[in-house]
Structure formats: structure tokens, C-alpha cells
PDB file of C-alpha atoms and ligand atoms in Angstrom:
ATOM      1  CA  MET A  21      80.739 119.892 105.195  1.00  0.00           C
ATOM      2  CA  THR A  22      77.082 118.916 104.875  1.00  0.00           C
ATOM      3  CA  GLY A  23      75.707 115.436 104.556  1.00  0.00           C
ATOM      4  CA  ALA A  24      75.591 112.176 106.371  1.00  0.00           C
ATOM      5  CA  ASP A  25      79.106 112.088 107.666  1.00  0.00           C
ATOM      6  CA  SER A  26      78.264 109.509 110.307  1.00  0.00           C
ATOM      7  CA  ALA A  27      77.032 106.983 107.749  1.00  0.00           C
ATOM      8  CA  ALA A  28      80.005 107.706 105.524  1.00  0.00           C
ATOM      9  CA  ASP A  29      82.365 107.355 108.503  1.00  0.00           C
ATOM     10  CA  THR A  30      80.805 104.005 109.381  1.00  0.00           C
ATOM     11  CA  ALA A  31      81.360 102.896 105.804  1.00  0.00           C
ATOM     12  CA  ASP A  32      84.969 104.090 106.060  1.00  0.00           C
ATOM     13  CA  ALA A  33      85.544 102.128 109.252  1.00  0.00           C
ATOM     14  CA  ALA A  34      83.999  98.987 107.769  1.00  0.00           C
ATOM     15  CA  THR A  35      86.106  99.126 104.621  1.00  0.00           C
ATOM     16  CA  THR A  36      89.363  99.652 106.518  1.00  0.00           C
ATOM     17  CA  GLU A  37      89.065  96.134 107.899  1.00  0.00           C
ATOM     18  CA  ALA A  38      87.876  94.543 104.652  1.00  0.00           C
ATOM     19  CA  ALA A  39      89.810  94.130 101.394  1.00  0.00           C
ATOM     20  CA  PRO A  40      91.894  97.170 100.436  1.00  0.00           C
ATOM     21  CA  ALA A  41      90.039  99.871  98.511  1.00  0.00           C
ATOM     22  CA  LEU A  42      90.535 100.044  94.761  1.00  0.00           C
ATOM     23  CA  LEU A  43      91.112 103.754  95.242  1.00  0.00           C
ATOM     24  CA  ARG A  44      91.971 105.635  98.418  1.00  0.00           C
ATOM     25  CA  VAL A  45      92.730 109.348  98.477  1.00  0.00           C
ATOM     26  CA  GLN A  46      93.785 111.363 101.532  1.00  0.00           C
ATOM     27  CA  GLY A  47      94.406 115.078 101.721  1.00  0.00           C
ATOM     28  CA  LEU A  48      94.719 115.435  97.961  1.00  0.00           C
ATOM     29  CA  CYS A  49      95.638 118.850  96.597  1.00  0.00           C
ATOM     30  CA  ALA A  50      95.728 119.044  92.815  1.00  0.00           C
ATOM     31  CA  GLY A  51      95.799 121.578  90.027  1.00  0.00           C
ATOM     32  CA  HIS A  52      97.451 122.845  86.909  1.00  0.00           C
ATOM     33  CA  GLY A  53     101.044 124.059  87.065  1.00  0.00           C
ATOM     34  CA  ALA A  54     101.424 126.208  90.145  1.00  0.00           C
ATOM     35  CA  SER A  55      97.681 126.770  90.441  1.00  0.00           C
ATOM     36  CA  THR A  56      96.035 124.516  93.050  1.00  0.00           C
ATOM     37  CA  VAL A  57      92.319 124.018  92.363  1.00  0.00           C
ATOM     38  CA  VAL A  58      91.463 120.959  94.513  1.00  0.00           C
ATOM     39  CA  ARG A  59      92.261 121.066  98.225  1.00  0.00           C
ATOM     40  CA  ASP A  60      92.332 118.485 100.989  1.00  0.00           C
ATOM     41  CA  LEU A  61      90.178 115.849  99.289  1.00  0.00           C
ATOM     42  CA  ASP A  62      89.554 112.465 100.926  1.00  0.00           C
ATOM     43  CA  LEU A  63      87.666 109.750  99.071  1.00  0.00           C
ATOM     44  CA  HIS A  64      87.632 106.028  98.432  1.00  0.00           C
ATOM     45  CA  VAL A  65      86.100 103.561  95.985  1.00  0.00           C
ATOM     46  CA  GLU A  66      85.565  99.900  96.822  1.00  0.00           C
ATOM     47  CA  ARG A  67      85.105  96.850  94.616  1.00  0.00           C
ATOM     48  CA  GLY A  68      81.677  96.685  92.980  1.00  0.00           C
ATOM     49  CA  GLU A  69      80.839 100.290  93.842  1.00  0.00           C
ATOM     50  CA  VAL A  70      79.734 103.159  91.622  1.00  0.00           C
ATOM     51  CA  VAL A  71      80.657 106.418  93.334  1.00  0.00           C
ATOM     52  CA  GLY A  72      79.512 109.829  92.087  1.00  0.00           C
ATOM     53  CA  LEU A  73      81.734 112.909  92.082  1.00  0.00           C
ATOM     54  CA  PHE A  74      79.344 115.815  91.676  1.00  0.00           C
ATOM     55  CA  GLY A  75      79.571 119.586  91.763  1.00  0.00           C
ATOM     56  CA  PRO A  76      79.093 122.705  89.657  1.00  0.00           C
ATOM     57  CA  ASN A  77      81.192 123.815  86.675  1.00  0.00           C
ATOM     58  CA  GLY A  78      84.779 124.555  87.606  1.00  0.00           C
ATOM     59  CA  ALA A  79      84.559 122.720  90.956  1.00  0.00           C
ATOM     60  CA  GLY A  80      87.625 120.617  90.142  1.00  0.00           C
ATOM     61  CA  LYS A  81      86.050 117.281  89.162  1.00  0.00           C
ATOM     62  CA  THR A  82      88.025 116.761  85.941  1.00  0.00           C
ATOM     63  CA  THR A  83      91.223 117.955  87.614  1.00  0.00           C
ATOM     64  CA  THR A  84      90.649 115.306  90.289  1.00  0.00           C
ATOM     65  CA  LEU A  85      90.123 112.506  87.755  1.00  0.00           C
ATOM     66  CA  LEU A  86      93.172 113.523  85.704  1.00  0.00           C
ATOM     67  CA  THR A  87      95.302 113.493  88.846  1.00  0.00           C
ATOM     68  CA  LEU A  88      94.000 110.094  89.959  1.00  0.00           C
ATOM     69  CA  ALA A  89      94.726 108.725  86.479  1.00  0.00           C
ATOM     70  CA  GLY A  90      98.346 109.914  86.617  1.00  0.00           C
ATOM     71  CA  CYS A  91      97.882 112.563  83.925  1.00  0.00           C
ATOM     72  CA  LEU A  92      98.594 115.444  86.344  1.00  0.00           C
ATOM     73  CA  PRO A  93     100.993 115.347  89.329  1.00  0.00           C
ATOM     74  CA  ALA A  94      99.364 115.775  92.742  1.00  0.00           C
ATOM     75  CA  HIS A  95     100.391 118.930  94.602  1.00  0.00           C
ATOM     76  CA  ALA A  96     100.049 117.186  97.976  1.00  0.00           C
ATOM     77  CA  GLY A  97      98.363 114.249  99.666  1.00  0.00           C
ATOM     78  CA  GLN A  98      98.308 110.488  99.221  1.00  0.00           C
ATOM     79  CA  ILE A  99      96.740 108.475  96.414  1.00  0.00           C
ATOM     80  CA  GLU A 100      96.590 104.686  96.466  1.00  0.00           C
ATOM     81  CA  VAL A 101      95.340 102.945  93.337  1.00  0.00           C
ATOM     82  CA  LEU A 102      94.829  99.186  93.156  1.00  0.00           C
ATOM     83  CA  GLY A 103      97.176  98.410  95.997  1.00  0.00           C
ATOM     84  CA  GLY A 104     100.025 100.741  95.094  1.00  0.00           C
ATOM     85  CA  PRO A 105     100.887 104.382  95.740  1.00  0.00           C
ATOM     86  CA  VAL A 106     100.717 107.033  93.062  1.00  0.00           C
ATOM     87  CA  THR A 107     103.709 109.375  93.089  1.00  0.00           C
ATOM     88  CA  ALA A 108     104.931 112.067  90.709  1.00  0.00           C
ATOM     89  CA  ARG A 109     106.817 109.340  88.838  1.00  0.00           C
ATOM     90  CA  THR A 110     103.836 106.984  88.473  1.00  0.00           C
ATOM     91  CA  GLY A 111     102.665 107.642  84.955  1.00  0.00           C
ATOM     92  CA  ALA A 112      99.313 106.847  83.396  1.00  0.00           C
ATOM     93  CA  ARG A 113     100.802 103.730  81.773  1.00  0.00           C
ATOM     94  CA  VAL A 114     101.784 102.203  85.099  1.00  0.00           C
ATOM     95  CA  LEU A 115      98.297 102.845  86.454  1.00  0.00           C
ATOM     96  CA  ALA A 116      96.767 101.332  83.326  1.00  0.00           C
ATOM     97  CA  ARG A 117      98.837  98.188  83.917  1.00  0.00           C
ATOM     98  CA  ARG A 118      97.478  98.042  87.472  1.00  0.00           C
ATOM     99  CA  GLY A 119      93.951  98.074  86.019  1.00  0.00           C
ATOM    100  CA  LEU A 120      92.847 101.714  86.000  1.00  0.00           C
ATOM    101  CA  ARG A 121      91.167 103.234  82.945  1.00  0.00           C
ATOM    102  CA  LEU A 122      90.031 106.818  82.386  1.00  0.00           C
ATOM    103  CA  VAL A 123      87.106 107.497  80.050  1.00  0.00           C
ATOM    104  CA  PRO A 124      87.817 111.173  79.333  1.00  0.00           C
ATOM    105  CA  GLU A 125      85.273 113.920  78.804  1.00  0.00           C
ATOM    106  CA  ASP A 126      86.343 114.365  75.152  1.00  0.00           C
ATOM    107  CA  ARG A 127      86.022 110.574  74.616  1.00  0.00           C
ATOM    108  CA  GLY A 128      89.593 110.331  73.277  1.00  0.00           C
ATOM    109  CA  LEU A 129      88.647 108.708  69.967  1.00  0.00           C
ATOM    110  CA  PHE A 130      90.505 108.697  66.649  1.00  0.00           C
ATOM    111  CA  ARG A 131      87.738 110.243  64.582  1.00  0.00           C
ATOM    112  CA  GLN A 132      89.197 109.331  61.172  1.00  0.00           C
ATOM    113  CA  LEU A 133      89.586 105.663  62.097  1.00  0.00           C
ATOM    114  CA  THR A 134      86.829 103.073  62.125  1.00  0.00           C
ATOM    115  CA  VAL A 135      85.255 101.654  65.262  1.00  0.00           C
ATOM    116  CA  ARG A 136      87.241  98.431  64.789  1.00  0.00           C
ATOM    117  CA  GLU A 137      90.502 100.323  64.269  1.00  0.00           C
ATOM    118  CA  ASN A 138      89.859 102.401  67.396  1.00  0.00           C
ATOM    119  CA  LEU A 139      89.462  99.177  69.337  1.00  0.00           C
ATOM    120  CA  THR A 140      92.436  97.399  67.773  1.00  0.00           C
ATOM    121  CA  LEU A 141      94.771 100.336  68.410  1.00  0.00           C
ATOM    122  CA  CYS A 142      94.094 100.085  72.144  1.00  0.00           C
ATOM    123  CA  LEU A 143      95.338  96.558  72.364  1.00  0.00           C
ATOM    124  CA  GLU A 144      99.005  97.242  71.576  1.00  0.00           C
ATOM    125  CA  GLN A 145      99.434  93.781  70.070  1.00  0.00           C
ATOM    126  CA  ARG A 146      98.151  92.210  73.251  1.00  0.00           C
ATOM    127  CA  ARG A 147      97.571  88.467  72.963  1.00  0.00           C
ATOM    128  CA  GLY A 148      93.934  87.423  72.743  1.00  0.00           C
ATOM    129  CA  GLY A 149      93.017  90.851  71.386  1.00  0.00           C
ATOM    130  CA  ARG A 150      90.224  89.584  69.168  1.00  0.00           C
ATOM    131  CA  ALA A 151      88.552  87.875  72.133  1.00  0.00           C
ATOM    132  CA  LEU A 152      88.824  91.055  74.201  1.00  0.00           C
ATOM    133  CA  ILE A 153      87.132  93.034  71.411  1.00  0.00           C
ATOM    134  CA  GLU A 154      84.344  90.462  71.164  1.00  0.00           C
ATOM    135  CA  GLU A 155      83.913  90.631  74.954  1.00  0.00           C
ATOM    136  CA  ALA A 156      83.614  94.442  74.853  1.00  0.00           C
ATOM    137  CA  LEU A 157      81.094  94.196  72.006  1.00  0.00           C
ATOM    138  CA  THR A 158      79.016  91.823  74.120  1.00  0.00           C
ATOM    139  CA  VAL A 159      78.747  94.529  76.773  1.00  0.00           C
ATOM    140  CA  LEU A 160      77.987  97.206  74.135  1.00  0.00           C
ATOM    141  CA  PRO A 161      76.205  95.245  71.379  1.00  0.00           C
ATOM    142  CA  GLN A 162      75.036  98.317  69.444  1.00  0.00           C
ATOM    143  CA  LEU A 163      78.652  98.811  68.309  1.00  0.00           C
ATOM    144  CA  GLY A 164      78.733  95.399  66.619  1.00  0.00           C
ATOM    145  CA  PRO A 165      77.155  96.439  63.296  1.00  0.00           C
ATOM    146  CA  LEU A 166      79.082  99.740  63.292  1.00  0.00           C
ATOM    147  CA  GLN A 167      82.585  98.315  63.284  1.00  0.00           C
ATOM    148  CA  SER A 168      83.531  99.615  59.825  1.00  0.00           C
ATOM    149  CA  ARG A 169      82.106 103.111  60.408  1.00  0.00           C
ATOM    150  CA  ARG A 170      84.463 106.015  61.130  1.00  0.00           C
ATOM    151  CA  ALA A 171      84.311 107.080  64.765  1.00  0.00           C
ATOM    152  CA  GLY A 172      83.737 110.712  63.736  1.00  0.00           C
ATOM    153  CA  LEU A 173      80.510 109.711  61.995  1.00  0.00           C
ATOM    154  CA  LEU A 174      78.995 107.978  65.021  1.00  0.00           C
ATOM    155  CA  SER A 175      76.245 109.612  67.061  1.00  0.00           C
ATOM    156  CA  GLY A 176      77.202 111.047  70.463  1.00  0.00           C
ATOM    157  CA  GLY A 177      75.839 108.005  72.270  1.00  0.00           C
ATOM    158  CA  GLU A 178      77.655 105.604  69.940  1.00  0.00           C
ATOM    159  CA  GLN A 179      80.896 107.537  70.425  1.00  0.00           C
ATOM    160  CA  GLN A 180      80.491 107.300  74.164  1.00  0.00           C
ATOM    161  CA  GLN A 181      79.894 103.547  73.848  1.00  0.00           C
ATOM    162  CA  LEU A 182      83.090 103.265  71.813  1.00  0.00           C
ATOM    163  CA  ALA A 183      85.025 105.210  74.448  1.00  0.00           C
ATOM    164  CA  LEU A 184      83.711 102.824  77.096  1.00  0.00           C
ATOM    165  CA  ALA A 185      84.459  99.772  74.919  1.00  0.00           C
ATOM    166  CA  ARG A 186      88.062 100.983  74.534  1.00  0.00           C
ATOM    167  CA  ALA A 187      88.360 101.320  78.297  1.00  0.00           C
ATOM    168  CA  LEU A 188      86.988  97.798  78.816  1.00  0.00           C
ATOM    169  CA  LEU A 189      89.544  96.146  76.520  1.00  0.00           C
ATOM    170  CA  GLY A 190      92.180  96.061  79.233  1.00  0.00           C
ATOM    171  CA  ARG A 191      89.751  94.303  81.638  1.00  0.00           C
ATOM    172  CA  PRO A 192      90.041  97.201  84.102  1.00  0.00           C
ATOM    173  CA  ARG A 193      89.299  96.938  87.818  1.00  0.00           C
ATOM    174  CA  LEU A 194      88.792 100.669  88.342  1.00  0.00           C
ATOM    175  CA  LEU A 195      87.105 103.032  85.868  1.00  0.00           C
ATOM    176  CA  LEU A 196      87.228 106.825  86.112  1.00  0.00           C
ATOM    177  CA  VAL A 197      84.441 108.218  83.934  1.00  0.00           C
ATOM    178  CA  ASP A 198      84.165 111.918  83.107  1.00  0.00           C
ATOM    179  CA  GLU A 199      80.781 113.334  82.042  1.00  0.00           C
ATOM    180  CA  MET A 200      79.579 110.279  80.182  1.00  0.00           C
ATOM    181  CA  SER A 201      76.169 111.848  79.511  1.00  0.00           C
ATOM    182  CA  LEU A 202      77.496 115.118  78.064  1.00  0.00           C
ATOM    183  CA  GLY A 203      75.405 116.089  75.030  1.00  0.00           C
ATOM    184  CA  LEU A 204      73.360 112.883  75.081  1.00  0.00           C
ATOM    185  CA  ALA A 205      69.586 112.444  75.144  1.00  0.00           C
ATOM    186  CA  PRO A 206      68.423 111.402  78.635  1.00  0.00           C
ATOM    187  CA  ARG A 207      67.369 107.921  77.462  1.00  0.00           C
ATOM    188  CA  ILE A 208      70.786 107.198  75.906  1.00  0.00           C
ATOM    189  CA  ALA A 209      72.604 108.637  78.918  1.00  0.00           C
ATOM    190  CA  GLY A 210      70.472 106.479  81.234  1.00  0.00           C
ATOM    191  CA  GLU A 211      71.304 103.327  79.254  1.00  0.00           C
ATOM    192  CA  LEU A 212      75.030 104.033  79.450  1.00  0.00           C
ATOM    193  CA  LEU A 213      74.870 104.743  83.165  1.00  0.00           C
ATOM    194  CA  ARG A 214      72.998 101.470  83.721  1.00  0.00           C
ATOM    195  CA  THR A 215      75.707  99.668  81.734  1.00  0.00           C
ATOM    196  CA  LEU A 216      78.267 101.031  84.197  1.00  0.00           C
ATOM    197  CA  ARG A 217      76.149  99.794  87.093  1.00  0.00           C
ATOM    198  CA  THR A 218      75.925  96.306  85.558  1.00  0.00           C
ATOM    199  CA  LEU A 219      79.693  96.224  85.001  1.00  0.00           C
ATOM    200  CA  ALA A 220      80.317  97.194  88.608  1.00  0.00           C
ATOM    201  CA  VAL A 221      78.009  94.481  89.924  1.00  0.00           C
ATOM    202  CA  GLU A 222      78.934  91.677  87.528  1.00  0.00           C
ATOM    203  CA  ARG A 223      82.687  92.281  87.309  1.00  0.00           C
ATOM    204  CA  GLU A 224      83.226  93.835  90.750  1.00  0.00           C
ATOM    205  CA  LEU A 225      84.612  96.936  89.063  1.00  0.00           C
ATOM    206  CA  GLY A 226      84.950 100.162  90.983  1.00  0.00           C
ATOM    207  CA  VAL A 227      83.633 103.208  89.137  1.00  0.00           C
ATOM    208  CA  LEU A 228      84.234 106.869  90.003  1.00  0.00           C
ATOM    209  CA  LEU A 229      81.724 108.821  87.963  1.00  0.00           C
ATOM    210  CA  VAL A 230      81.831 112.565  87.315  1.00  0.00           C
ATOM    211  CA  GLU A 231      78.339 113.569  86.268  1.00  0.00           C
ATOM    212  CA  GLN A 232      76.351 116.798  85.945  1.00  0.00           C
ATOM    213  CA  HIS A 233      73.020 115.001  85.445  1.00  0.00           C
ATOM    214  CA  VAL A 234      72.637 114.277  89.131  1.00  0.00           C
ATOM    215  CA  PRO A 235      69.127 112.685  89.049  1.00  0.00           C
ATOM    216  CA  ALA A 236      70.173 110.224  86.319  1.00  0.00           C
ATOM    217  CA  ALA A 237      73.421 109.430  88.114  1.00  0.00           C
ATOM    218  CA  LEU A 238      71.572 108.906  91.413  1.00  0.00           C
ATOM    219  CA  GLU A 239      69.814 105.938  89.800  1.00  0.00           C
ATOM    220  CA  VAL A 240      73.117 104.063  89.589  1.00  0.00           C
ATOM    221  CA  VAL A 241      75.530 105.348  92.245  1.00  0.00           C
ATOM    222  CA  ASP A 242      75.990 103.888  95.727  1.00  0.00           C
ATOM    223  CA  ARG A 243      77.686 106.885  97.315  1.00  0.00           C
ATOM    224  CA  VAL A 244      78.366 110.484  96.434  1.00  0.00           C
ATOM    225  CA  TYR A 245      81.024 113.138  96.997  1.00  0.00           C
ATOM    226  CA  ALA A 246      80.297 116.753  96.042  1.00  0.00           C
ATOM    227  CA  LEU A 247      82.926 119.387  95.387  1.00  0.00           C
ATOM    228  CA  ALA A 248      82.595 123.163  95.306  1.00  0.00           C
ATOM    229  CA  HIS A 249      85.493 125.505  94.613  1.00  0.00           C
ATOM    230  CA  GLY A 250      87.832 122.540  94.860  1.00  0.00           C
ATOM    231  CA  ARG A 251      86.720 121.464  98.333  1.00  0.00           C
ATOM    232  CA  LEU A 252      84.581 118.571  99.512  1.00  0.00           C
ATOM    233  CA  VAL A 253      81.236 119.990 100.664  1.00  0.00           C
ATOM    234  CA  HIS A 254      79.188 116.812 100.913  1.00  0.00           C
ATOM    235  CA  ARG A 255      79.556 113.065 101.151  1.00  0.00           C
ATOM    236  CA  GLY A 256      76.955 110.418 101.799  1.00  0.00           C
ATOM    237  CA  THR A 257      74.974 107.589 100.317  1.00  0.00           C
ATOM    238  CA  ALA A 258      72.785 107.951  97.243  1.00  0.00           C
ATOM    239  CA  ASP A 259      69.732 107.035  99.363  1.00  0.00           C
ATOM    240  CA  GLU A 260      70.410 109.908 101.760  1.00  0.00           C
ATOM    241  CA  LEU A 261      70.783 112.313  98.866  1.00  0.00           C
ATOM    242  CA  ARG A 262      67.528 111.204  97.243  1.00  0.00           C
ATOM    243  CA  ARG A 263      65.629 111.736 100.518  1.00  0.00           C
ATOM    244  CA  ASP A 264      67.015 115.179 101.330  1.00  0.00           C
ATOM    245  CA  PRO A 265      66.451 118.060  98.885  1.00  0.00           C
ATOM    246  CA  ASN A 266      68.995 120.254 100.714  1.00  0.00           C
ATOM    247  CA  MET A 267      71.676 117.635 100.301  1.00  0.00           C
ATOM    248  CA  LEU A 268      70.676 117.218  96.667  1.00  0.00           C
ATOM    249  CA  GLN A 269      71.095 120.942  96.154  1.00  0.00           C
ATOM    250  CA  ALA A 270      74.536 120.745  97.763  1.00  0.00           C
ATOM    251  CA  ALA A 271      75.514 117.995  95.336  1.00  0.00           C
ATOM    252  CA  TYR A 272      74.237 119.975  92.359  1.00  0.00           C
ATOM    253  CA  LEU A 273      75.347 123.452  93.214  1.00  0.00           C
ATOM    254  CA  GLY A 274      78.092 122.847  95.700  1.00  0.00           C
ATOM    255  CA  ALA A 275      76.127 124.901  98.229  1.00  0.00           C
ATOM    256  CA  ASP A 276      77.668 124.587 101.677  1.00  0.00           C
TER     257      ASP A 276
HETATM  258  N1  LIG B 183      94.798 123.126  81.825  1.00  0.00           N
HETATM  259  C1  LIG B 183      94.428 124.015  82.737  1.00  0.00           C
HETATM  260  N2  LIG B 183      95.230 125.016  83.113  1.00  0.00           N
HETATM  261  C2  LIG B 183      94.875 125.895  84.073  1.00  0.00           C
HETATM  262  N3  LIG B 183      93.693 125.860  84.738  1.00  0.00           N
HETATM  263  C3  LIG B 183      92.819 124.877  84.391  1.00  0.00           C
HETATM  264  C4  LIG B 183      93.143 123.906  83.376  1.00  0.00           C
HETATM  265  N4  LIG B 183      92.092 123.063  83.281  1.00  0.00           N
HETATM  266  C5  LIG B 183      91.174 123.477  84.171  1.00  0.00           C
HETATM  267  N5  LIG B 183      91.618 124.566  84.840  1.00  0.00           N
HETATM  268  C6  LIG B 183      90.887 125.296  85.885  1.00  0.00           C
HETATM  269  O1  LIG B 183      90.729 124.433  87.002  1.00  0.00           O
HETATM  270  C7  LIG B 183      89.473 124.690  87.624  1.00  0.00           C
HETATM  271  C8  LIG B 183      88.720 123.373  87.765  1.00  0.00           C
HETATM  272  O2  LIG B 183      88.430 122.886  86.466  1.00  0.00           O
HETATM  273  P1  LIG B 183      87.840 121.419  86.228  1.00  0.00           P
HETATM  274  O3  LIG B 183      87.775 121.215  84.755  1.00  0.00           O
HETATM  275  O4  LIG B 183      88.608 120.452  87.035  1.00  0.00           O
HETATM  276  O5  LIG B 183      86.380 121.577  86.843  1.00  0.00           O
HETATM  277  P2  LIG B 183      85.095 120.665  86.640  1.00  0.00           P
HETATM  278  O6  LIG B 183      84.456 120.544  87.972  1.00  0.00           O
HETATM  279  O7  LIG B 183      85.468 119.398  85.946  1.00  0.00           O
HETATM  280  O8  LIG B 183      84.221 121.584  85.693  1.00  0.00           O
HETATM  281  P3  LIG B 183      83.183 121.212  84.507  1.00  0.00           P
HETATM  282  O9  LIG B 183      81.999 120.581  85.169  1.00  0.00           O
HETATM  283  O10 LIG B 183      82.869 122.545  83.921  1.00  0.00           O
HETATM  284  O11 LIG B 183      83.896 120.291  83.552  1.00  0.00           O
HETATM  285  C9  LIG B 183      88.751 125.698  86.766  1.00  0.00           C
HETATM  286  O12 LIG B 183      88.887 126.971  87.364  1.00  0.00           O
HETATM  287  C10 LIG B 183      89.486 125.654  85.451  1.00  0.00           C
HETATM  288  O13 LIG B 183      89.469 126.904  84.785  1.00  0.00           O
END
């Protein structure tokens, strides 16, 4: 593995003694059916942190997020989410109740329904639903005037905002975000990434962010893990990555 392991190890030691991590993963192997694509992955996310999960196409980033969100069973290893273990029987619903939300790569919207209906559907008749929607619209104010528009007619950036607004309705404590900037203009992508940063700081959310636009993501992440061919090839702080072009290349390309 490349990268600043010593700094990352120090961070690991420090966090062991502090409050429990929002997410702690040890020796994770994950994949699809019998095919294992992620091997021996260790990572953690603390309160108030935005952590990048980088790597080239096919490295296993989405597979990792789906496994952490309870959508795929782990093949091996330990996952602890928000104080509890994740086993083969822990479904996505249980993890959602603990406070985990996944913002999937395909955005997971009901394209024929309006913005408001997409938000209301998420609430499952939860009490105080209207207030939760208003709260989410405060974070993403550009959605306010678009509430009666069908989700399928929104721009890419607006759709991504709606996907994030839906995730925020449950007042999550841990967000897993897959390729938020996919297909978006750099300015729009940058705004969304900064919104994640603000949420992490102001609400002490933990965010694990899969992102291909590494320079944009480096503006908002605290630490980084990079995968290649399903294995961890780099971990370190965002500062270290910005200073070292070789490390940056490892994060981009998964070069060992
Ligand atoms: N449903 C599936 N069934 C079988 N194999 C899959 C499935 N989904 C993904 N894979 C394979 O798992 C490997 C990792 O894919 P994954 O989508 O996790 O990578 P990624 O790093 O997120 O890539 P990208 O940046 O292109 O989205 C790839 O070889 C892919 O073909």
C-alpha cells in the first residue's frame, strides 16, 4: 500500500479511544453472488468527517457502498455501523433506522412523480413529515420552487439535489454517497460537494463519498481511501494527497 500510513495509523489510534466510529470496517470481502470483488478492506468514518473512497472504474467502490448499506451480504469481515454489527440478516431497513442513508449512483428517484411526492413517499407516514421536508428544503433551497415538477424533468443537478434531500429526511448520521457529480457541470458538482461538507460540519454527519472527480472531491474530504482491483492501495489525509502527485495518481488510477 502507498500513502501516509503512519498518519492514518495515528488517526486510527486516536479514534479508538474517542467516541465509537460511525462506521468501522475490518477485513471486508464483498462481491456479487459467488464472485468476490473487494478483498480485505479496512476503513472507518468518524462523526463530522467526509471521507473519500476513490479508484478507477471497476475497482469495487459501488460494491463496497452497497455492502455497507446492507444491500449486498458481506463475503467475510466485520462491519459496524452506528454502534451495531452488520450481519447477513441486517437488512437495509434496519441500517436506515440506525441512521444510515445511501444516495445511490442512479439517484433512486421516481421519475413520474413530482419533487414533493418523491419527498413525501420517503417519510412513510412519519410524524412531523412536513417539518422534515421543510428542513431538507432549507439545506437545498433550489428545490423549493420545483416542488410540483416531475423528477424526470429536473436537470441532473436538481435530480441529485432531490436524491440528497430524500436521504436527509430521516435525519441520518451517516451518509454513503455514490458518484454525486456524475454527469454534472463542475460548478454544480462543486456546490453539491460543498453542501455535503457543510452538513458534516454543522450536523456532525459522517460521509463516505465515492467520487471520480478527485480534485473536486479533495476540496471537501478530510481523508481518503483508494481502491484498485478490489484492494486498498492508498490511505491518507486529503492534505497529503494534495501535496504528493504520486499519491494523487494512486488515488485516481489505483496505481500501486
Ligand atoms: N450485479 C453484479 N453482478 C456481477 N458483477 C458485478 C455486479 N455489479 C458489479 N459487478 C462487478 O464488480 C466489479 C466492481 O464493480 P463496482 O461497480 O463495484 O466498481 P466501481 O469502482 O464502483 O466502478 P465505477 O467507478 O465504474 O462505478 C466490476 O468488475 C463489476 O463488473
